Every structure is written in C-alpha cells, then in structure tokens.
PDB file of C-alpha atoms and ligand atoms in Angstrom:
ATOM      1  CA  MET A   7      10.380  14.150  25.156  1.00 48.00           C
ATOM      2  CA  ALA A   8      13.790  15.292  25.960  1.00 49.00           C
ATOM      3  CA  ASP A   9      15.313  14.011  22.777  1.00 56.00           C
ATOM      4  CA  GLY A  10      12.694  15.752  20.612  1.00 55.00           C
ATOM      5  CA  THR A  11      10.839  12.398  19.627  1.00 62.00           C
ATOM      6  CA  THR A  12       7.147  11.819  20.540  1.00 67.00           C
ATOM      7  CA  TRP A  13       6.249   8.979  22.821  1.00 66.00           C
ATOM      8  CA  HIS A  14       4.801   7.361  19.851  1.00 81.00           C
ATOM      9  CA  ALA A  15       8.035   7.504  17.626  1.00 81.00           C
ATOM     10  CA  SER A  16      10.051   6.255  20.520  1.00 89.00           C
ATOM     11  CA  ASP A  17       8.197   2.941  20.285  1.00 94.00           C
ATOM     12  CA  ILE A  18      10.215   2.426  17.374  1.00 96.00           C
ATOM     13  CA  ASP A  19      13.197   0.072  17.696  1.00 96.00           C
ATOM     14  CA  HIS A  20      14.747   0.831  14.167  1.00 96.00           C
ATOM     15  CA  VAL A  21      13.638   2.611  10.964  1.00 97.00           C
ATOM     16  CA  ILE A  22      13.665   0.500   7.868  1.00 97.00           C
ATOM     17  CA  ILE A  23      12.582   3.000   5.197  1.00 98.00           C
ATOM     18  CA  SER A  24      13.104   6.710   6.089  1.00 98.00           C
ATOM     19  CA  GLU A  25      10.779   9.675   5.240  1.00 98.00           C
ATOM     20  CA  GLU A  26      13.246  10.864   2.764  1.00 98.00           C
ATOM     21  CA  GLN A  27      13.654   7.444   1.042  1.00 98.00           C
ATOM     22  CA  ILE A  28       9.845   7.137   0.752  1.00 98.00           C
ATOM     23  CA  ARG A  29       9.656  10.658  -0.974  1.00 98.00           C
ATOM     24  CA  GLU A  30      12.385   9.698  -3.384  1.00 98.00           C
ATOM     25  CA  LYS A  31      10.928   6.336  -4.390  1.00 98.00           C
ATOM     26  CA  THR A  32       7.589   7.582  -4.588  1.00 98.00           C
ATOM     27  CA  ALA A  33       8.792  10.192  -7.239  1.00 98.00           C
ATOM     28  CA  GLU A  34      10.687   7.506  -8.936  1.00 98.00           C
ATOM     29  CA  LEU A  35       7.768   5.320  -9.330  1.00 98.00           C
ATOM     30  CA  ALA A  36       5.486   8.088 -10.392  1.00 98.00           C
ATOM     31  CA  LYS A  37       8.098   8.868 -13.180  1.00 98.00           C
ATOM     32  CA  GLN A  38       7.870   5.008 -14.430  1.00 98.00           C
ATOM     33  CA  VAL A  39       4.225   4.930 -14.376  1.00 98.00           C
ATOM     34  CA  ALA A  40       4.096   8.360 -16.157  1.00 98.00           C
ATOM     35  CA  ALA A  41       6.349   7.007 -18.929  1.00 98.00           C
ATOM     36  CA  ASP A  42       4.460   3.692 -19.157  1.00 98.00           C
ATOM     37  CA  TYR A  43       1.198   5.394 -19.187  1.00 97.00           C
ATOM     38  CA  SER A  44       2.188   8.428 -21.516  1.00 95.00           C
ATOM     39  CA  ASP A  45      -0.771   7.437 -23.857  1.00 93.00           C
ATOM     40  CA  ALA A  46      -3.441   7.097 -21.263  1.00 94.00           C
ATOM     41  CA  GLU A  47      -6.081   9.792 -21.070  1.00 95.00           C
ATOM     42  CA  SER A  48      -6.434   9.473 -17.434  1.00 96.00           C
ATOM     43  CA  ILE A  49      -5.397   6.934 -14.794  1.00 98.00           C
ATOM     44  CA  LEU A  50      -7.792   5.642 -11.952  1.00 98.00           C
ATOM     45  CA  LEU A  51      -5.904   4.971  -8.971  1.00 98.00           C
ATOM     46  CA  VAL A  52      -7.501   2.395  -6.509  1.00 98.00           C
ATOM     47  CA  GLY A  53      -6.228   2.510  -2.851  1.00 97.00           C
ATOM     48  CA  VAL A  54      -7.382  -0.049  -0.332  1.00 94.00           C
ATOM     49  CA  LEU A  55      -8.038   1.321   3.070  1.00 93.00           C
ATOM     50  CA  LYS A  56      -6.792   1.953   5.604  1.00 93.00           C
ATOM     51  CA  GLY A  57      -3.123   1.134   5.066  1.00 94.00           C
ATOM     52  CA  ALA A  58      -2.621   2.730   1.620  1.00 97.00           C
ATOM     53  CA  VAL A  59      -3.971   6.195   2.433  1.00 97.00           C
ATOM     54  CA  MET A  60      -0.551   7.696   3.055  1.00 98.00           C
ATOM     55  CA  PHE A  61       1.132   6.318   0.080  1.00 98.00           C
ATOM     56  CA  MET A  62      -2.091   6.892  -2.042  1.00 98.00           C
ATOM     57  CA  ALA A  63      -2.195  10.753  -1.143  1.00 98.00           C
ATOM     58  CA  ASP A  64       1.781  11.066  -1.918  1.00 98.00           C
ATOM     59  CA  PHE A  65       1.768   8.888  -5.107  1.00 98.00           C
ATOM     60  CA  ALA A  66      -1.282  10.712  -6.490  1.00 98.00           C
ATOM     61  CA  ARG A  67       0.317  14.069  -6.201  1.00 98.00           C
ATOM     62  CA  ALA A  68       3.648  12.709  -7.546  1.00 98.00           C
ATOM     63  CA  LEU A  69       1.941  11.144 -10.536  1.00 98.00           C
ATOM     64  CA  GLY A  70      -0.273  14.046 -11.119  1.00 97.00           C
ATOM     65  CA  ARG A  71       2.901  16.472 -11.444  1.00 97.00           C
ATOM     66  CA  VAL A  72       4.472  14.154 -14.258  1.00 97.00           C
ATOM     67  CA  GLY A  73       1.701  12.093 -15.802  1.00 94.00           C
ATOM     68  CA  PRO A  74      -1.809  12.039 -17.301  1.00 96.00           C
ATOM     69  CA  PRO A  75      -4.532  13.244 -14.910  1.00 97.00           C
ATOM     70  CA  VAL A  76      -5.349  10.922 -11.978  1.00 97.00           C
ATOM     71  CA  GLU A  77      -8.692  10.059 -10.449  1.00 97.00           C
ATOM     72  CA  LEU A  78      -8.849   8.489  -6.927  1.00 97.00           C
ATOM     73  CA  GLU A  79     -11.038   5.651  -5.709  1.00 97.00           C
ATOM     74  CA  PHE A  80     -10.988   3.733  -2.519  1.00 97.00           C
ATOM     75  CA  MET A  81     -12.119   0.378  -1.558  1.00 96.00           C
ATOM     76  CA  ALA A  82     -12.266  -1.263   2.031  1.00 94.00           C
ATOM     77  CA  VAL A  83     -12.015  -5.110   2.315  1.00 90.00           C
ATOM     78  CA  SER A  84     -11.944  -7.501   5.178  1.00 83.00           C
ATOM     79  CA  SER A  85      -9.006  -9.707   6.104  1.00 68.00           C
ATOM     80  CA  TYR A  86      -9.439 -13.294   5.342  1.00 56.00           C
ATOM     81  CA  GLY A  87      -9.770 -14.769   8.967  1.00 55.00           C
ATOM     82  CA  GLN A  88      -7.451 -14.691  11.939  1.00 51.00           C
ATOM     83  CA  GLY A  89      -4.714 -17.342  12.451  1.00 46.00           C
ATOM     84  CA  THR A  90      -6.262 -19.805  10.299  1.00 43.00           C
ATOM     85  CA  THR A  91      -5.088 -20.777   6.946  1.00 47.00           C
ATOM     86  CA  SER A  92      -5.665 -18.184   4.326  1.00 54.00           C
ATOM     87  CA  SER A  93      -8.592 -18.901   1.829  1.00 60.00           C
ATOM     88  CA  GLY A  94      -7.986 -15.869  -0.144  1.00 67.00           C
ATOM     89  CA  VAL A  95     -11.581 -15.082   0.178  1.00 75.00           C
ATOM     90  CA  VAL A  96     -12.282 -11.564   0.621  1.00 85.00           C
ATOM     91  CA  ARG A  97     -15.203  -9.488   1.961  1.00 88.00           C
ATOM     92  CA  ILE A  98     -15.970  -6.143   0.293  1.00 92.00           C
ATOM     93  CA  LEU A  99     -16.634  -3.393   3.166  1.00 94.00           C
ATOM     94  CA  LYS A 100     -16.640  -0.355   0.567  1.00 96.00           C
ATOM     95  CA  ASP A 101     -16.790  -0.966  -2.928  1.00 96.00           C
ATOM     96  CA  LEU A 102     -15.882   1.385  -5.786  1.00 96.00           C
ATOM     97  CA  ASP A 103     -18.006   4.231  -6.229  1.00 93.00           C
ATOM     98  CA  ARG A 104     -18.061   4.188 -10.024  1.00 93.00           C
ATOM     99  CA  ASP A 105     -17.958   2.043 -13.057  1.00 96.00           C
ATOM    100  CA  ILE A 106     -14.449   1.215 -14.094  1.00 97.00           C
ATOM    101  CA  ALA A 107     -15.040  -0.590 -17.404  1.00 97.00           C
ATOM    102  CA  GLY A 108     -12.541   0.468 -20.061  1.00 96.00           C
ATOM    103  CA  ARG A 109     -10.519   2.337 -17.508  1.00 96.00           C
ATOM    104  CA  HIS A 110      -6.715   2.222 -16.914  1.00 97.00           C
ATOM    105  CA  VAL A 111      -6.553   1.143 -13.072  1.00 98.00           C
ATOM    106  CA  ILE A 112      -3.610   1.036 -10.834  1.00 98.00           C
ATOM    107  CA  VAL A 113      -4.001  -0.516  -7.536  1.00 98.00           C
ATOM    108  CA  VAL A 114      -2.072   1.390  -4.910  1.00 98.00           C
ATOM    109  CA  GLU A 115      -0.896  -0.727  -2.225  1.00 96.00           C
ATOM    110  CA  ASP A 116       1.074  -0.120   1.008  1.00 96.00           C
ATOM    111  CA  ILE A 117       2.456  -3.658   1.267  1.00 95.00           C
ATOM    112  CA  VAL A 118       2.178  -6.904  -0.328  1.00 93.00           C
ATOM    113  CA  ASP A 119       2.843  -9.691   2.154  1.00 90.00           C
ATOM    114  CA  SER A 120       1.147 -13.047   1.408  1.00 86.00           C
ATOM    115  CA  GLY A 121      -0.424 -11.294  -1.806  1.00 88.00           C
ATOM    116  CA  LEU A 122      -3.775 -13.115  -1.193  1.00 86.00           C
ATOM    117  CA  THR A 123      -5.804  -9.957  -0.843  1.00 87.00           C
ATOM    118  CA  LEU A 124      -4.142  -8.314  -3.887  1.00 91.00           C
ATOM    119  CA  SER A 125      -4.538 -11.420  -5.824  1.00 90.00           C
ATOM    120  CA  TRP A 126      -8.425 -11.350  -5.087  1.00 90.00           C
ATOM    121  CA  LEU A 127      -8.678  -7.801  -5.883  1.00 93.00           C
ATOM    122  CA  LEU A 128      -6.983  -8.024  -9.264  1.00 94.00           C
ATOM    123  CA  LYS A 129      -9.390 -10.695 -10.219  1.00 93.00           C
ATOM    124  CA  TYR A 130     -12.224  -8.497  -8.927  1.00 94.00           C
ATOM    125  CA  LEU A 131     -11.271  -5.456 -10.836  1.00 96.00           C
ATOM    126  CA  GLN A 132     -10.748  -7.478 -14.125  1.00 95.00           C
ATOM    127  CA  SER A 133     -14.119  -8.897 -13.600  1.00 96.00           C
ATOM    128  CA  ARG A 134     -15.463  -5.467 -13.825  1.00 96.00           C
ATOM    129  CA  SER A 135     -14.108  -4.947 -17.214  1.00 96.00           C
ATOM    130  CA  ALA A 136     -10.978  -2.438 -16.523  1.00 96.00           C
ATOM    131  CA  ALA A 137      -8.945  -1.944 -19.664  1.00 95.00           C
ATOM    132  CA  GLN A 138      -5.796  -2.533 -17.763  1.00 95.00           C
ATOM    133  CA  VAL A 139      -5.008  -3.253 -14.145  1.00 97.00           C
ATOM    134  CA  ASP A 140      -1.570  -2.675 -12.858  1.00 98.00           C
ATOM    135  CA  VAL A 141      -0.168  -2.519  -9.159  1.00 98.00           C
ATOM    136  CA  VAL A 142       2.191  -0.139  -7.476  1.00 98.00           C
ATOM    137  CA  ALA A 143       3.400  -1.373  -4.068  1.00 97.00           C
ATOM    138  CA  LEU A 144       5.616   0.580  -1.799  1.00 98.00           C
ATOM    139  CA  LEU A 145       6.694  -2.394   0.123  1.00 97.00           C
ATOM    140  CA  ARG A 146       6.916  -5.990  -0.646  1.00 95.00           C
ATOM    141  CA  LYS A 147       7.802  -8.808   1.657  1.00 93.00           C
ATOM    142  CA  PRO A 148       9.570 -11.930   0.409  1.00 84.00           C
ATOM    143  CA  ASP A 149       6.226 -14.351   0.946  1.00 78.00           C
ATOM    144  CA  ALA A 150       4.691 -12.336  -1.758  1.00 73.00           C
ATOM    145  CA  LEU A 151       7.129 -13.630  -4.279  1.00 73.00           C
ATOM    146  CA  ARG A 152       5.835 -17.028  -3.639  1.00 73.00           C
ATOM    147  CA  VAL A 153       2.395 -16.321  -5.072  1.00 77.00           C
ATOM    148  CA  ASN A 154       1.846 -15.579  -8.638  1.00 80.00           C
ATOM    149  CA  VAL A 155       0.458 -11.791  -8.093  1.00 88.00           C
ATOM    150  CA  PRO A 156       2.084  -9.386 -10.728  1.00 91.00           C
ATOM    151  CA  VAL A 157       3.113  -6.226  -8.980  1.00 94.00           C
ATOM    152  CA  ARG A 158       4.400  -4.095 -11.773  1.00 97.00           C
ATOM    153  CA  TYR A 159       5.938  -1.447  -9.537  1.00 98.00           C
ATOM    154  CA  VAL A 160       7.502  -1.946  -6.281  1.00 97.00           C
ATOM    155  CA  GLY A 161       9.283   0.507  -4.111  1.00 98.00           C
ATOM    156  CA  TYR A 162      11.247  -1.576  -1.731  1.00 98.00           C
ATOM    157  CA  ASP A 163      11.599  -5.172  -0.938  1.00 96.00           C
ATOM    158  CA  ILE A 164      11.767  -5.568   2.877  1.00 96.00           C
ATOM    159  CA  PRO A 165      12.686  -8.598   5.239  1.00 93.00           C
ATOM    160  CA  SER A 166       9.746 -10.822   6.440  1.00 92.00           C
ATOM    161  CA  GLU A 167       9.071  -8.766   9.820  1.00 93.00           C
ATOM    162  CA  PHE A 168       6.162  -6.827  10.970  1.00 94.00           C
ATOM    163  CA  VAL A 169       6.592  -3.153  10.274  1.00 96.00           C
ATOM    164  CA  VAL A 170       4.604   0.067  11.132  1.00 97.00           C
ATOM    165  CA  GLY A 171       4.216   3.523   9.912  1.00 97.00           C
ATOM    166  CA  TYR A 172       3.209   5.388   6.852  1.00 98.00           C
ATOM    167  CA  GLY A 173      -0.135   3.999   6.816  1.00 97.00           C
ATOM    168  CA  LEU A 174       0.724   0.534   8.281  1.00 96.00           C
ATOM    169  CA  ASP A 175      -0.576  -0.072  12.021  1.00 94.00           C
ATOM    170  CA  TYR A 176      -0.140  -2.173  14.773  1.00 94.00           C
ATOM    171  CA  ALA A 177      -3.592  -2.219  16.701  1.00 92.00           C
ATOM    172  CA  GLU A 178      -4.614   0.807  14.935  1.00 93.00           C
ATOM    173  CA  ARG A 179      -1.539   2.954  15.930  1.00 94.00           C
ATOM    174  CA  TYR A 180       1.392   4.217  14.346  1.00 96.00           C
ATOM    175  CA  ARG A 181      -0.181   4.788  10.907  1.00 96.00           C
ATOM    176  CA  ASP A 182       0.879   8.625  11.149  1.00 96.00           C
ATOM    177  CA  LEU A 183       4.670   7.926  11.489  1.00 96.00           C
ATOM    178  CA  PRO A 184       6.201   9.395   8.396  1.00 96.00           C
ATOM    179  CA  PHE A 185       8.670   6.603   8.120  1.00 97.00           C
ATOM    180  CA  VAL A 186       8.499   2.586   8.126  1.00 98.00           C
ATOM    181  CA  GLY A 187      10.116   1.062  11.146  1.00 97.00           C
ATOM    182  CA  VAL A 188      10.073  -1.949  13.407  1.00 97.00           C
ATOM    183  CA  LEU A 189       8.537  -1.683  16.919  1.00 96.00           C
ATOM    184  CA  LYS A 190      10.467  -2.377  20.123  1.00 95.00           C
ATOM    185  CA  PRO A 191       9.466  -5.913  21.312  1.00 92.00           C
ATOM    186  CA  SER A 192       8.349  -4.356  24.538  1.00 91.00           C
ATOM    187  CA  VAL A 193       5.384  -2.762  22.685  1.00 92.00           C
ATOM    188  CA  TYR A 194       3.785  -6.117  21.766  1.00 88.00           C
ATOM    189  CA  GLY A 195       1.390  -7.347  24.412  1.00 75.00           C
ATOM    190  CA  ARG A 196       1.278  -3.936  26.331  1.00 70.00           C
ATOM    191  CA  GLY A 197      -2.448  -3.935  25.372  1.00 57.00           C
TER     192      GLY A 197
HETATM  193  P1  LIG B 205      -1.528  -9.591   2.335  1.00 50.16           P
HETATM  194  O1  LIG B 205      -2.865 -10.020   1.826  1.00 50.16           O
HETATM  195  O2  LIG B 205      -0.974 -10.799   3.201  1.00 50.16           O
HETATM  196  O3  LIG B 205      -0.550  -9.434   1.138  1.00 50.16           O
HETATM  197  O4  LIG B 205      -1.521  -8.343   3.178  1.00 50.16           O
HETATM  198  C1  LIG B 205      -2.610  -7.590   3.207  1.00 50.16           C
HETATM  199  C2  LIG B 205      -2.480  -6.606   4.292  1.00 50.16           C
HETATM  200  O5  LIG B 205      -1.905  -7.042   5.299  1.00 50.16           O
HETATM  201  C3  LIG B 205      -1.633  -5.263   3.769  1.00 50.16           C
HETATM  202  O6  LIG B 205      -2.376  -4.359   2.978  1.00 50.16           O
HETATM  203  C4  LIG B 205      -1.425  -4.605   5.097  1.00 50.16           C
HETATM  204  O7  LIG B 205      -2.496  -3.956   5.475  1.00 50.16           O
HETATM  205  C5  LIG B 205      -1.377  -5.798   6.138  1.00 50.16           C
HETATM  206  N1  LIG B 205      -0.048  -6.123   6.403  1.00 50.16           N
HETATM  207  C6  LIG B 205       0.898  -7.002   5.835  1.00 50.16           C
HETATM  208  N2  LIG B 205       2.172  -6.899   6.542  1.00 50.16           N
HETATM  209  C7  LIG B 205       1.923  -5.952   7.363  1.00 50.16           C
HETATM  210  C8  LIG B 205       3.050  -5.258   8.387  1.00 50.16           C
HETATM  211  O8  LIG B 205       4.133  -5.612   8.361  1.00 50.16           O
HETATM  212  N3  LIG B 205       2.497  -4.350   9.061  1.00 50.16           N
HETATM  213  C9  LIG B 205       1.372  -3.874   8.994  1.00 50.16           C
HETATM  214  N4  LIG B 205       0.293  -4.378   8.204  1.00 50.16           N
HETATM  215  C10 LIG B 205       0.853  -5.504   7.455  1.00 50.16           C
END
C-alpha cells in the first residue's frame, strides 16, 4: 500500500495499545513477577492457545532475563458455547504435558473478558496440586471485574470492545499484528 501499511493493518480503525507500550508493560510485569518470585527455583508458565502465544513468547523472554528459570507449557481449551449463557464449563483440547504438583505456576493470558475460562482453569490447575497458581494477563476488560477471578498481574485495563492483534483474532485473522487495535466496522460481515 502507498502509505506503507499492509492491507491487513489498514483494516484497523484505531490502535489501543501500541507495540512500544506492549514491550514496556511486558518488561514491567516481568520485573514484578521476578521480585515476587525471587525465592522460587523455577516458574512454570502455562499459556492458553492460541491467543496467548505472542504474549507468552515475549513475557517468557522478559522474565527469563530478570527472574528465575522459566519453563513453558501450553493448553488448549474449547470455548463454552456460542451465543448462549456461559456455563463456565470448558473442554480440554490439549492438556499439560507434565505433572505440575508442587510447582509455581503462572497462567499467561492475552485477555480476561468474562473471566469464565480463567476461573475454570485456575480450579483445574489447583486440582493438579500446584504449589501456587498466579495469573498474568496483558489485557483485562471491565466485565472481568464482576467475577471473582484473581488476576495478580494486569497489563492494561481496556474498554469493553472487541479488539484484535498481538495474538487476538477475528475469524482467525489479525493475530500477527504487533499492536492491539479495534477493527473498522466495515470489516465485520465481510466474510
Ligand atoms: P473469557 O473467558 O470471557 O474471559 O475470554 C476468554 C477468551 O476469549 C480470551 O482468552 C480470548 O481468546 C477471547 N476474547 C475475549 N475478548 C476478546 C477480544 O476482544 N478479541 C479477541 N478475543 C477475545
């Protein structure tokens, strides 16, 4: 495109969190976690596919620089139904590859919206006898504040609108954008 943006980025109406803000906040969160976990032998980061991949990759590297050694695990879970009231019931599509008993676990989340997925996941990880389970989320929406889900480390509280980029998708697209933004209304329903 003439203005140097790709067709993909030109679908964005406005940027909410810039690439630089993400970088700075990620380093800041890593420092907080490193300070709180200075006595831990290692930290097991658990990322939820697919949205958390970008943040997981950057956060793990930031934490590895300033904190204890990190190990990475991924889980995949199905969403809890479409357009119906959320039951909070989640199906595991990909489970942890190892035992987490006695481990210091930090769930790495891209965004906490209703908080239902996270709430279920925390119970699940606790049932697998982790020594400690905390959460770091880059983004949090206001609805998340209504449910009792403890997110110890939060990057940014954002308005309740649909966002894409930095792992977050609309119809599986825009995950690769290096920033978080809102789509132009014309993009919806384009199919
Ligand atoms: P929750 O269970 O409602 O907190 O949301 C779980 C998942 O929904 C998140 O991990 C995201 O993958 C997805 N999600 C929530 N809000 C957005 C958004 O604004 N854009 C893209 N995905 C979202």
